[in-house]
Amino acid sequence: MAEPKIQITLQDPADFITSVNPEAKREEARVIDALFRKVTGEQPRMWGPTIIGYGEYRTTYASGRDVHWMRAGFSPRKAKHSLYLMGGYCDELAGQQRDELLKRLGKHSTGKSCLYINKLADVDMSVLEEMIASDWEAMKRRFPQ
C-alpha cells in the first residue's frame, strides 16, 4: 500500500509560523495555535510542510486502508485559514453541535472536513473555541487510542 502523502515531519511549528506571510496571517496563526494548545492540551507537530496538527490517531477504514492522522489542526493559508475539525463529520453529536455553532460563528465557509476563515476578526473567538473543544471531545470518543 502507498505511503500517505502527508506525514509528521521534524519541522518546528513555531518556525513554520514565523515564515507565514502576510504578517497579519502570521499573527493570526499564533493566536490559532495558542487556542488549539489551550483546548487540546497538546503540543503541535507539523504534518507535511504546511499543516499544524494536535494529537494523532490511527484507524483502519472498512476498505482496509490504514490511516494515521492528526486529531485536529490548521493551516494558515494566504487567502484563508484552514481548520481541520474532523470530529463533527464522524460523530453525530458533534455534528449537531457543529451545525449550531456555525450559525453563531460569523463569516466562514466549510469544506469536507475543513472550516475556512478569512480573518479572525470575522468570527466570534469564543464560539470557535467551543467548536474546537466539541470536535476534540468527539475525536477522543471516536478514536480513544
Coordinates of N, CA, C and O in Angstrom, one line a residue:
M1 N 0.8 -1.2 0.0 CA 0.0 0.0 0.0 C 0.9 1.2 0.0 O 1.9 1.3 0.7
A2 N 0.5 2.3 -0.7 CA 1.3 3.5 -0.8 C 1.3 4.3 0.5 O 0.3 4.2 1.3
E3 N 2.4 4.9 0.8 CA 2.6 5.7 2.0 C 1.7 7.0 1.8 O 1.5 7.5 0.7
P4 N 1.1 7.5 2.9 CA 0.3 8.7 2.8 C 1.1 9.9 2.4 O 2.3 10.0 2.7
K5 N 0.5 10.8 1.6 CA 1.2 11.9 1.1 C 1.6 12.9 2.3 O 2.7 13.5 2.2
I6 N 0.8 13.0 3.3 CA 1.0 13.9 4.4 C 1.4 13.1 5.6 O 0.6 12.4 6.1
Q7 N 2.6 13.4 6.1 CA 3.1 12.7 7.3 C 3.7 13.7 8.3 O 4.0 14.8 7.9
I8 N 3.9 13.2 9.5 CA 4.5 14.1 10.5 C 5.9 14.3 10.1 O 6.6 13.5 9.6
T9 N 6.4 15.6 10.2 CA 7.7 16.0 9.9 C 8.5 16.4 11.2 O 7.8 16.6 12.2
L10 N 9.7 16.7 11.0 CA 10.5 17.2 12.2 C 10.5 18.7 12.2 O 11.1 19.3 13.1
Q11 N 9.9 19.4 11.3 CA 9.9 20.9 11.2 C 9.2 21.4 12.5 O 8.2 20.8 13.0
D12 N 9.8 22.4 13.1 CA 9.2 23.1 14.3 C 8.0 24.0 13.9 O 8.2 24.8 13.0
P13 N 6.8 23.7 14.4 CA 5.7 24.5 14.1 C 5.9 26.0 14.3 O 5.4 26.9 13.5
A14 N 6.7 26.4 15.4 CA 6.9 27.8 15.6 C 7.8 28.4 14.5 O 7.5 29.6 14.1
D15 N 8.7 27.7 13.9 CA 9.5 28.1 12.8 C 8.6 28.3 11.6 O 8.8 29.2 10.8
F16 N 7.7 27.3 11.4 CA 6.8 27.5 10.2 C 5.9 28.7 10.4 O 5.8 29.5 9.4
I17 N 5.4 28.9 11.5 CA 4.5 30.1 11.7 C 5.3 31.4 11.5 O 4.8 32.3 10.8
T18 N 6.6 31.4 11.9 CA 7.4 32.6 11.6 C 7.6 32.9 10.1 O 7.7 34.0 9.7
S19 N 7.4 31.9 9.3 CA 7.6 32.0 7.8 C 6.3 32.4 7.1 O 6.3 32.7 5.9
V20 N 5.2 32.4 7.8 CA 3.9 32.7 7.2 C 3.8 34.1 6.8 O 4.2 35.0 7.5
N21 N 3.3 34.3 5.6 CA 3.0 35.7 5.0 C 1.6 35.7 4.5 O 1.1 34.7 4.0
P22 N 1.0 36.9 4.6 CA 1.5 38.2 5.1 C 1.5 38.2 6.6 O 1.1 37.2 7.3
E23 N 2.1 39.2 7.2 CA 2.3 39.3 8.6 C 1.0 39.2 9.4 O 1.0 38.5 10.4
A24 N -0.1 39.7 8.8 CA -1.4 39.6 9.5 C -1.8 38.1 9.7 O -2.3 37.7 10.8
K25 N -1.6 37.3 8.7 CA -1.9 35.8 8.8 C -0.9 35.2 9.8 O -1.3 34.3 10.5
R26 N 0.3 35.6 9.8 CA 1.3 35.1 10.8 C 0.8 35.3 12.2 O 0.8 34.4 13.0
E27 N 0.4 36.6 12.5 CA -0.1 36.9 13.8 C -1.3 36.1 14.2 O -1.5 35.6 15.3
E28 N -2.2 35.9 13.2 CA -3.4 35.2 13.5 C -3.1 33.7 13.7 O -3.7 33.0 14.5
A29 N -2.1 33.2 13.0 CA -1.7 31.8 13.2 C -1.2 31.6 14.6 O -1.4 30.5 15.2
R30 N -0.5 32.6 15.1 CA -0.1 32.4 16.5 C -1.3 32.4 17.5 O -1.3 31.6 18.5
V31 N -2.3 33.1 17.2 CA -3.5 33.1 18.0 C -4.2 31.8 17.9 O -4.6 31.2 18.9
I32 N -4.3 31.3 16.7 CA -5.0 30.0 16.5 C -4.2 28.9 17.1 O -4.8 28.0 17.8
D33 N -2.9 28.9 17.0 CA -2.0 27.9 17.7 C -2.3 27.9 19.2 O -2.4 26.9 19.8
A34 N -2.3 29.1 19.8 CA -2.5 29.2 21.2 C -3.9 28.7 21.6 O -4.0 28.0 22.6
L35 N -4.9 28.9 20.8 CA -6.2 28.4 21.1 C -6.2 26.9 21.0 O -6.8 26.2 21.9
F36 N -5.6 26.3 20.0 CA -5.6 24.8 19.9 C -4.8 24.2 21.0 O -5.2 23.2 21.6
R37 N -3.7 24.8 21.4 CA -2.9 24.3 22.6 C -3.8 24.4 23.8 O -3.8 23.4 24.6
K38 N -4.5 25.5 24.0 CA -5.3 25.6 25.2 C -6.4 24.6 25.3 O -6.6 23.9 26.3
V39 N -7.1 24.4 24.2 CA -8.2 23.5 24.2 C -7.8 22.0 24.2 O -8.3 21.2 25.0
T40 N -6.7 21.7 23.5 CA -6.3 20.2 23.4 C -5.3 19.8 24.4 O -5.2 18.6 24.7
G41 N -4.6 20.8 25.0 CA -3.5 20.4 25.9 C -2.3 19.7 25.2 O -1.4 19.2 25.9
E42 N -2.3 19.7 23.9 CA -1.3 19.1 23.1 C -0.3 20.1 22.5 O -0.6 21.2 22.2
Q43 N 1.0 19.6 22.4 CA 2.0 20.4 21.7 C 1.8 20.1 20.2 O 1.6 18.9 19.8
P44 N 1.9 21.1 19.4 CA 1.7 20.9 17.9 C 2.9 20.1 17.3 O 4.0 20.2 17.7
R45 N 2.6 19.5 16.2 CA 3.6 18.9 15.3 C 3.2 19.2 13.8 O 2.0 19.4 13.5
M46 N 4.2 19.3 13.0 CA 3.9 19.6 11.6 C 3.5 18.3 10.9 O 4.2 17.3 11.0
W47 N 2.5 18.4 10.1 CA 2.0 17.4 9.2 C 2.3 17.9 7.8 O 1.6 18.8 7.3
G48 N 3.3 17.3 7.1 CA 3.7 17.9 5.8 C 4.3 19.2 6.0 O 4.6 19.6 7.1
P49 N 4.4 20.0 5.0 CA 5.1 21.3 5.1 C 4.2 22.4 5.6 O 4.8 23.5 6.0
T50 N 2.9 22.3 5.6 CA 2.1 23.5 5.9 C 0.9 23.2 6.9 O 0.1 24.2 7.2
I51 N 0.8 22.0 7.5 CA -0.3 21.8 8.4 C 0.2 21.6 9.8 O 1.1 20.8 10.1
I52 N -0.4 22.3 10.8 CA 0.0 22.2 12.2 C -1.1 21.3 12.8 O -2.3 21.7 12.8
G53 N -0.7 20.2 13.4 CA -1.6 19.3 14.0 C -1.4 19.1 15.4 O -0.3 19.2 16.0
Y54 N -2.5 18.7 16.1 CA -2.6 18.5 17.6 C -3.1 17.1 17.8 O -4.2 16.7 17.3
G55 N -2.3 16.3 18.5 CA -2.7 14.9 18.8 C -2.7 14.1 17.5 O -2.4 14.6 16.4
E56 N -3.0 12.8 17.6 CA -3.0 11.9 16.4 C -3.8 10.7 16.8 O -4.1 10.4 17.9
Y57 N -4.2 10.0 15.7 CA -5.0 8.8 15.9 C -4.7 7.9 14.7 O -4.2 8.3 13.7
R58 N -5.0 6.6 14.9 CA -4.9 5.6 13.9 C -6.2 4.8 13.8 O -6.8 4.6 14.8
T59 N -6.5 4.5 12.6 CA -7.7 3.7 12.4 C -7.6 2.9 11.0 O -6.7 3.3 10.2
T60 N -8.4 2.0 10.8 CA -8.5 1.3 9.5 C -9.9 1.4 9.0 O -10.9 1.1 9.7
Y61 N -10.0 1.9 7.8 CA -11.3 2.1 7.1 C -11.8 0.7 6.7 O -11.1 -0.3 6.7
A62 N -13.1 0.6 6.5 CA -13.7 -0.6 6.0 C -13.1 -1.2 4.8 O -13.0 -2.4 4.6
S63 N -12.5 -0.3 4.0 CA -11.8 -0.7 2.7 C -10.5 -1.4 3.0 O -9.8 -2.0 2.2
G64 N -10.0 -1.3 4.3 CA -8.7 -1.9 4.7 C -7.6 -0.9 4.7 O -6.5 -1.2 5.1
R65 N -7.9 0.3 4.3 CA -6.8 1.4 4.3 C -6.5 1.8 5.7 O -7.4 2.2 6.5
D66 N -5.3 1.8 6.1 CA -4.8 2.2 7.4 C -4.6 3.7 7.4 O -4.0 4.3 6.4
V67 N -5.0 4.4 8.4 CA -4.9 5.9 8.5 C -4.2 6.3 9.8 O -4.5 5.8 10.8
H68 N -3.3 7.2 9.6 CA -2.6 7.8 10.7 C -2.7 9.3 10.5 O -2.2 9.8 9.5
W69 N -3.4 10.0 11.4 CA -3.7 11.4 11.1 C -3.8 12.2 12.4 O -3.9 11.6 13.5
M70 N -3.8 13.5 12.3 CA -3.9 14.4 13.4 C -5.4 14.4 13.9 O -6.3 14.2 13.1
R71 N -5.6 14.6 15.2 CA -7.0 14.7 15.7 C -7.6 16.1 15.3 O -8.8 16.1 15.1
A72 N -6.8 17.1 15.3 CA -7.3 18.4 14.9 C -6.1 19.2 14.4 O -4.9 18.9 14.7
G73 N -6.3 20.3 13.7 CA -5.2 21.1 13.2 C -5.6 22.3 12.4 O -6.8 22.5 12.2
F74 N -4.6 23.0 11.8 CA -4.9 24.1 11.0 C -3.7 24.4 10.1 O -2.6 23.9 10.3
S75 N -4.0 25.1 9.0 CA -3.0 25.6 8.1 C -3.3 27.0 7.8 O -4.4 27.4 7.3
P76 N -2.3 27.9 8.1 CA -2.5 29.3 7.8 C -2.2 29.6 6.3 O -1.1 29.9 6.0
R77 N -3.2 29.6 5.5 CA -3.1 29.8 4.1 C -3.1 31.3 3.8 O -3.7 32.1 4.6
K78 N -2.6 31.8 2.7 CA -2.6 33.2 2.3 C -4.0 33.7 2.3 O -4.3 34.8 2.8
A79 N -4.9 33.1 1.6 CA -6.2 33.6 1.4 C -7.1 33.3 2.7 O -7.8 34.3 3.2
K80 N -7.1 32.1 3.2 CA -7.9 31.8 4.4 C -7.2 30.8 5.2 O -6.4 30.0 4.8
H81 N -7.5 30.8 6.5 CA -7.0 29.8 7.4 C -7.9 28.5 7.2 O -9.1 28.6 7.2
S82 N -7.3 27.4 7.1 CA -8.0 26.1 7.0 C -7.9 25.4 8.3 O -6.8 25.1 8.8
L83 N -9.0 25.2 9.0 CA -9.0 24.5 10.3 C -9.6 23.1 10.0 O -10.7 22.9 9.4
Y84 N -8.8 22.1 10.4 CA -9.2 20.7 10.2 C -9.9 20.2 11.5 O -9.2 19.9 12.5
L85 N -11.2 20.1 11.4 CA -12.0 19.7 12.6 C -12.9 18.5 12.1 O -14.0 18.7 11.7
M86 N -12.3 17.4 12.2 CA -13.0 16.2 11.6 C -14.1 15.6 12.5 O -14.9 14.8 12.1
G87 N -14.0 15.9 13.8 CA -14.9 15.2 14.8 C -16.4 15.4 14.4 O -17.2 14.6 14.6
G88 N -16.7 16.6 13.9 CA -18.1 16.9 13.6 C -18.6 16.1 12.4 O -19.8 16.1 12.1
Y89 N -17.7 15.5 11.7 CA -18.1 14.7 10.5 C -18.1 13.2 10.8 O -18.7 12.5 10.0
C90 N -17.6 12.8 11.9 CA -17.5 11.4 12.2 C -18.3 11.0 13.5 O -18.3 9.9 13.9
D91 N -18.9 12.0 14.1 CA -19.6 11.8 15.4 C -20.9 12.6 15.3 O -20.9 13.8 15.1
E92 N -22.0 11.9 15.4 CA -23.3 12.5 15.2 C -23.6 13.7 16.2 O -24.0 14.8 15.8
L93 N -23.3 13.5 17.5 CA -23.5 14.5 18.5 C -22.6 15.8 18.2 O -23.1 16.9 18.2
A94 N -21.4 15.6 17.8 CA -20.5 16.7 17.5 C -21.0 17.4 16.2 O -20.9 18.6 16.1
G95 N -21.5 16.6 15.3 CA -22.1 17.2 14.1 C -23.2 18.1 14.3 O -23.3 19.2 13.8
Q96 N -24.1 17.7 15.2 CA -25.2 18.6 15.6 C -24.7 19.8 16.3 O -25.2 20.9 16.1
Q97 N -23.8 19.7 17.2 CA -23.2 20.8 17.9 C -22.5 21.7 16.9 O -22.7 23.0 17.0
R98 N -21.8 21.2 16.0 CA -21.1 22.0 15.0 C -22.1 22.8 14.2 O -21.9 24.0 14.0
D99 N -23.2 22.2 13.7 CA -24.2 22.9 12.9 C -24.7 24.1 13.7 O -24.9 25.2 13.1
E100 N -25.0 23.9 15.0 CA -25.5 25.0 15.8 C -24.4 26.1 16.0 O -24.7 27.3 15.9
L101 N -23.2 25.7 16.3 CA -22.1 26.7 16.5 C -21.8 27.4 15.2 O -21.5 28.6 15.3
L102 N -21.9 26.8 14.1 CA -21.6 27.5 12.8 C -22.6 28.7 12.6 O -22.2 29.7 12.0
K103 N -23.8 28.5 13.1 CA -24.8 29.6 12.9 C -24.4 30.8 13.7 O -24.8 31.9 13.4
R104 N -23.6 30.6 14.8 CA -23.2 31.8 15.7 C -21.7 32.2 15.4 O -21.3 33.2 16.0
L105 N -21.0 31.5 14.6 CA -19.6 31.7 14.4 C -19.2 33.0 13.8 O -18.3 33.7 14.2
G106 N -19.9 33.4 12.7 CA -19.6 34.6 11.9 C -19.2 34.1 10.5 O -19.5 33.0 10.1
K107 N -18.5 35.0 9.8 CA -18.2 34.8 8.4 C -17.2 33.6 8.3 O -16.1 33.7 8.8
H108 N -17.6 32.6 7.5 CA -16.8 31.4 7.3 C -17.3 30.7 6.1 O -18.4 31.0 5.6
S109 N -16.6 29.6 5.7 CA -17.1 28.7 4.7 C -16.6 27.3 5.2 O -15.7 27.2 6.1
T110 N -17.2 26.3 4.6 CA -16.8 24.9 5.1 C -16.5 24.0 3.8 O -17.0 24.3 2.7
G111 N -15.7 23.0 4.1 CA -15.4 22.0 3.1 C -15.7 20.7 3.7 O -16.4 20.6 4.7
K112 N -15.2 19.6 3.1 CA -15.5 18.3 3.5 C -15.2 18.1 5.0 O -16.0 17.6 5.7
S113 N -14.0 18.4 5.5 CA -13.8 18.3 6.9 C -13.0 19.6 7.4 O -12.3 19.5 8.4
C114 N -13.2 20.7 6.7 CA -12.4 21.9 7.0 C -13.4 23.1 7.2 O -14.5 23.1 6.7
L115 N -12.9 23.9 8.1 CA -13.6 25.2 8.3 C -12.6 26.3 7.8 O -11.4 26.3 8.2
Y116 N -13.1 27.1 6.9 CA -12.3 28.2 6.4 C -12.7 29.5 6.9 O -13.8 29.9 6.9
I117 N -11.6 30.3 7.4 CA -11.8 31.6 8.0 C -10.9 32.5 7.3 O -9.7 32.3 7.3
N118 N -11.4 33.6 6.7 CA -10.5 34.6 6.1 C -9.7 35.3 7.1 O -8.5 35.4 7.0
K119 N -10.3 35.9 8.1 CA -9.6 36.6 9.2 C -10.3 36.4 10.5 O -11.5 36.3 10.5
L120 N -9.6 36.4 11.6 CA -10.2 36.1 12.9 C -11.2 37.2 13.3 O -12.1 36.9 14.0
A121 N -11.0 38.4 12.8 CA -11.9 39.4 13.2 C -13.4 39.1 12.6 O -14.3 39.7 13.1
D122 N -13.5 38.2 11.7 CA -14.8 37.9 11.1 C -15.6 36.9 11.9 O -16.7 36.6 11.7
V123 N -14.9 36.3 13.0 CA -15.6 35.3 13.8 C -15.6 35.6 15.2 O -14.8 36.4 15.7
D124 N -16.5 34.9 15.9 CA -16.6 35.0 17.4 C -15.6 34.0 18.0 O -15.8 32.8 17.8
M125 N -14.6 34.5 18.6 CA -13.5 33.6 19.1 C -14.0 32.6 20.1 O -13.5 31.5 20.2
S126 N -15.0 33.0 21.0 CA -15.5 32.1 22.0 C -16.2 30.9 21.3 O -16.2 29.8 21.8
V127 N -16.9 31.2 20.2 CA -17.6 30.2 19.5 C -16.6 29.2 18.8 O -16.8 28.0 18.9
L128 N -15.6 29.8 18.3 CA -14.5 29.0 17.7 C -13.9 28.1 18.7 O -13.7 26.9 18.4
E129 N -13.7 28.6 19.9 CA -13.1 27.7 21.0 C -14.1 26.6 21.3 O -13.6 25.5 21.5
E130 N -15.4 26.9 21.4 CA -16.4 25.8 21.6 C -16.3 24.8 20.5 O -16.4 23.6 20.8
M131 N -16.2 25.2 19.3 CA -16.1 24.3 18.2 C -14.9 23.3 18.3 O -15.1 22.1 18.1
I132 N -13.8 23.9 18.6 CA -12.6 23.1 18.7 C -12.7 22.1 19.8 O -12.4 20.9 19.7
A133 N -13.3 22.6 20.9 CA -13.4 21.7 22.1 C -14.4 20.6 21.8 O -14.2 19.4 22.2
S134 N -15.5 20.9 21.2 CA -16.5 19.9 20.8 C -15.9 18.8 19.9 O -16.1 17.6 20.0
D135 N -15.2 19.3 18.9 CA -14.6 18.4 17.9 C -13.5 17.6 18.6 O -13.4 16.4 18.3
W136 N -12.7 18.1 19.5 CA -11.7 17.4 20.2 C -12.3 16.3 21.0 O -11.8 15.1 21.0
E137 N -13.4 16.5 21.7 CA -14.0 15.5 22.5 C -14.6 14.4 21.6 O -14.5 13.2 21.9
A138 N -15.1 14.8 20.5 CA -15.7 13.8 19.5 C -14.6 12.9 19.0 O -14.8 11.7 18.9
M139 N -13.5 13.5 18.7 CA -12.4 12.6 18.2 C -11.8 11.7 19.3 O -11.5 10.5 19.0
K140 N -11.9 12.1 20.5 CA -11.4 11.3 21.6 C -12.4 10.1 21.8 O -12.1 9.0 22.1
R141 N -13.7 10.4 21.6 CA -14.8 9.4 21.8 C -14.6 8.4 20.6 O -14.7 7.2 20.8
R142 N -14.5 8.9 19.4 CA -14.5 8.1 18.2 C -13.2 7.2 18.1 O -13.2 6.1 17.6
F143 N -12.1 7.9 18.5 CA -10.8 7.2 18.3 C -10.0 7.4 19.7 O -9.1 8.2 19.8
P144 N -10.4 6.6 20.7 CA -9.8 6.7 22.0 C -8.3 6.4 22.1 O -7.7 6.8 23.1
Q145 N -7.8 5.6 21.2 CA -6.4 5.2 21.3 C -5.4 6.4 21.2 O -5.5 7.3 20.6

